[in-house]
Amino acid sequence: SQELEQSPQSLIVQEGKNLTINCTSSKTLYGLYWYKQKYGEGLIFLMMLQKGGEEKSHEKITAKLDEKKQQSSLHITASQPSHAGIYLCGADGDYNQGGKLIFGQGTELSVKP
Amino acid sequence: GAGVSQSPRYKVAKRGQDVALRCDPISGHVSLFWYQQALGQGPEFLTYFQNEAQLDKSGLPSDRFFAERPEGSVSTLKIQRTQQEDSAVYLCASSGGGRDYGYTFGSGTRLTVV
């Protein structure tokens, strides 16, 4: 079965600094989703990547999927306290019917003002 | 509705008690998913509906867990004879079918079994 490994597990950065979160899959990714979760709340959809080498940006957050489609990174430029939360990568199951997502364990981000 | 609505937000149950968790998806969304999220972990898949049909229930941890979506809209996750290990956040997500739009998650129900 497919597994997703996120690194680091937690991260503390100073406001204004850049940071990167990685997500590595044990199998080829068909669809890779990035979500953000605030404590006690649901998941907020950030971006979805599907093609090898694909890159998407939204405001100060950029997500990339490598050519081999086994690794994705999420990069935040000039971090702000509003970026704090738990970042989760999720992947379509390997039988891919647009069905269930398999998630990494999450990366907890704290941004010090 | 505007988003996925889950109720209750918090539930405390005594061990052995039955609980029912409700999910009201975005109107018109065909697909509905239930996930279980333990503290400090990512969500884990429980079950999936397409309209009223339960297409995948491979993630349900035991026969104490039961989910239904009788009219293809609102769904209920029922847990019978709750155990302490059932304590978690239960998340519901719905999708209109297009993968590019992701899955919209509700705020979850935090279940604590004492």
GROMACS .gro file of C-alpha atoms in nm, chain B residues 2-107:
model
  106
  115ALA     CA    1  -2.183   2.674   0.166
  116GLY     CA    2  -1.955   2.413   0.320
  117VAL     CA    3  -1.948   2.068   0.475
  118SER     CA    4  -2.123   2.075   0.809
  119GLN     CA    5  -2.057   1.825   1.085
  120SER     CA    6  -2.235   1.778   1.414
  121PRO     CA    7  -2.183   1.765   1.698
  122ARG     CA    8  -1.846   1.949   1.712
  123TYR     CA    9  -1.759   1.774   2.037
  124LYS     CA   10  -1.889   1.453   2.187
  125VAL     CA   11  -1.796   1.290   2.515
  126ALA     CA   12  -1.915   0.932   2.547
  127LYS     CA   13  -1.883   0.682   2.825
  128ARG     CA   14  -1.714   0.359   2.726
  129GLY     CA   15  -1.973   0.121   2.591
  130GLN     CA   16  -2.210   0.394   2.476
  131ASP     CA   17  -2.328   0.421   2.114
  132VAL     CA   18  -2.266   0.746   1.925
  133ALA     CA   19  -2.388   0.891   1.595
  134LEU     CA   20  -2.194   1.155   1.404
  135ARG     CA   21  -2.360   1.355   1.129
  136CYS     CA   22  -2.221   1.498   0.806
  137ASP     CA   23  -2.408   1.737   0.580
  138PRO     CA   24  -2.207   1.768   0.255
  139ILE     CA   25  -2.208   2.048   0.001
  140SER     CA   26  -2.533   2.036  -0.190
  141GLY     CA   27  -2.499   1.832  -0.506
  142HIS     CA   28  -2.171   1.669  -0.412
  143VAL     CA   29  -2.181   1.309  -0.522
  144SER     CA   30  -1.884   1.173  -0.326
  145LEU     CA   31  -1.862   1.166   0.052
  146PHE     CA   32  -1.576   1.038   0.265
  147TRP     CA   33  -1.522   0.974   0.634
  148TYR     CA   34  -1.178   0.994   0.793
  149GLN     CA   35  -1.048   0.933   1.143
  150GLN     CA   36  -0.767   1.154   1.276
  151ALA     CA   37  -0.582   1.058   1.590
  152LEU     CA   38  -0.392   1.324   1.782
  153GLY     CA   39  -0.072   1.421   1.601
  154GLN     CA   40  -0.145   1.205   1.299
  155GLY     CA   41  -0.279   1.258   0.951
  156PRO     CA   42  -0.637   1.160   0.870
  157GLU     CA   43  -0.698   0.793   0.792
  158PHE     CA   44  -0.965   0.680   0.549
  159LEU     CA   45  -1.269   0.504   0.688
  160THR     CA   46  -1.532   0.480   0.415
  161TYR     CA   47  -1.655   0.631   0.087
  162PHE     CA   48  -1.997   0.688  -0.066
  163GLN     CA   49  -2.097   0.775  -0.417
  164ASN     CA   50  -2.452   0.902  -0.383
  165GLU     CA   51  -2.619   0.647  -0.156
  166ALA     CA   52  -2.389   0.360  -0.249
  167GLN     CA   53  -2.111   0.273  -0.007
  168LEU     CA   54  -1.833   0.185  -0.251
  169ASP     CA   55  -1.548   0.134  -0.007
  170LYS     CA   56  -1.558   0.057   0.364
  171SER     CA   57  -1.216  -0.099   0.388
  172GLY     CA   58  -1.097   0.154   0.646
  173LEU     CA   59  -1.362   0.087   0.908
  174PRO     CA   60  -1.160  -0.051   1.201
  175SER     CA   61  -1.418  -0.296   1.331
  176ASP     CA   62  -1.777  -0.409   1.292
  177ARG     CA   63  -1.868  -0.158   1.564
  178PHE     CA   64  -1.836   0.113   1.299
  179PHE     CA   65  -2.121   0.162   1.057
  180ALA     CA   66  -2.191   0.440   0.806
  181GLU     CA   67  -2.492   0.518   0.593
  182ARG     CA   68  -2.610   0.777   0.343
  183PRO     CA   69  -2.964   0.663   0.265
  184GLU     CA   70  -3.075   0.946   0.037
  185GLY     CA   71  -2.740   1.034  -0.112
  186SER     CA   72  -2.696   1.354   0.086
  187VAL     CA   73  -2.659   1.354   0.466
  188SER     CA   74  -2.442   1.078   0.608
  189THR     CA   75  -2.421   0.931   0.956
  190LEU     CA   76  -2.126   0.748   1.107
  191LYS     CA   77  -2.232   0.529   1.397
  192ILE     CA   78  -2.001   0.375   1.649
  193GLN     CA   79  -2.142   0.108   1.874
  194ARG     CA   80  -2.007   0.018   2.218
  195THR     CA   81  -1.742   0.289   2.206
  196GLN     CA   82  -1.392   0.210   2.331
  197GLN     CA   83  -1.118   0.447   2.445
  198GLU     CA   84  -0.921   0.384   2.127
  199ASP     CA   85  -1.212   0.533   1.931
  200SER     CA   86  -1.122   0.876   2.071
  201ALA     CA   87  -1.025   1.088   1.772
  202VAL     CA   88  -1.146   1.361   1.539
  203TYR     CA   89  -1.383   1.228   1.275
  204LEU     CA   90  -1.368   1.427   0.953
  205CYS     CA   91  -1.614   1.424   0.669
  206ALA     CA   92  -1.527   1.540   0.318
  207SER     CA   93  -1.729   1.578   0.002
  208SER     CA   94  -1.637   1.617  -0.360
  209GLY     CA   95  -1.821   1.715  -0.673
  210GLY     CA   96  -1.613   1.464  -0.865
  211GLY     CA   97  -1.351   1.689  -1.020
  212ARG     CA   98  -1.010   1.609  -0.874
  213ASP     CA   99  -0.871   1.950  -0.956
  214TYR     CA  100  -1.095   2.105  -0.693
  215GLY     CA  101  -0.984   1.884  -0.412
  216TYR     CA  102  -1.208   1.756  -0.143
  217THR     CA  103  -1.391   1.995   0.091
  218PHE     CA  104  -1.359   1.895   0.453
  219GLY     CA  105  -1.585   1.972   0.744
  220SER     CA  106  -1.454   2.096   1.079
   0.00000   0.00000   0.00000
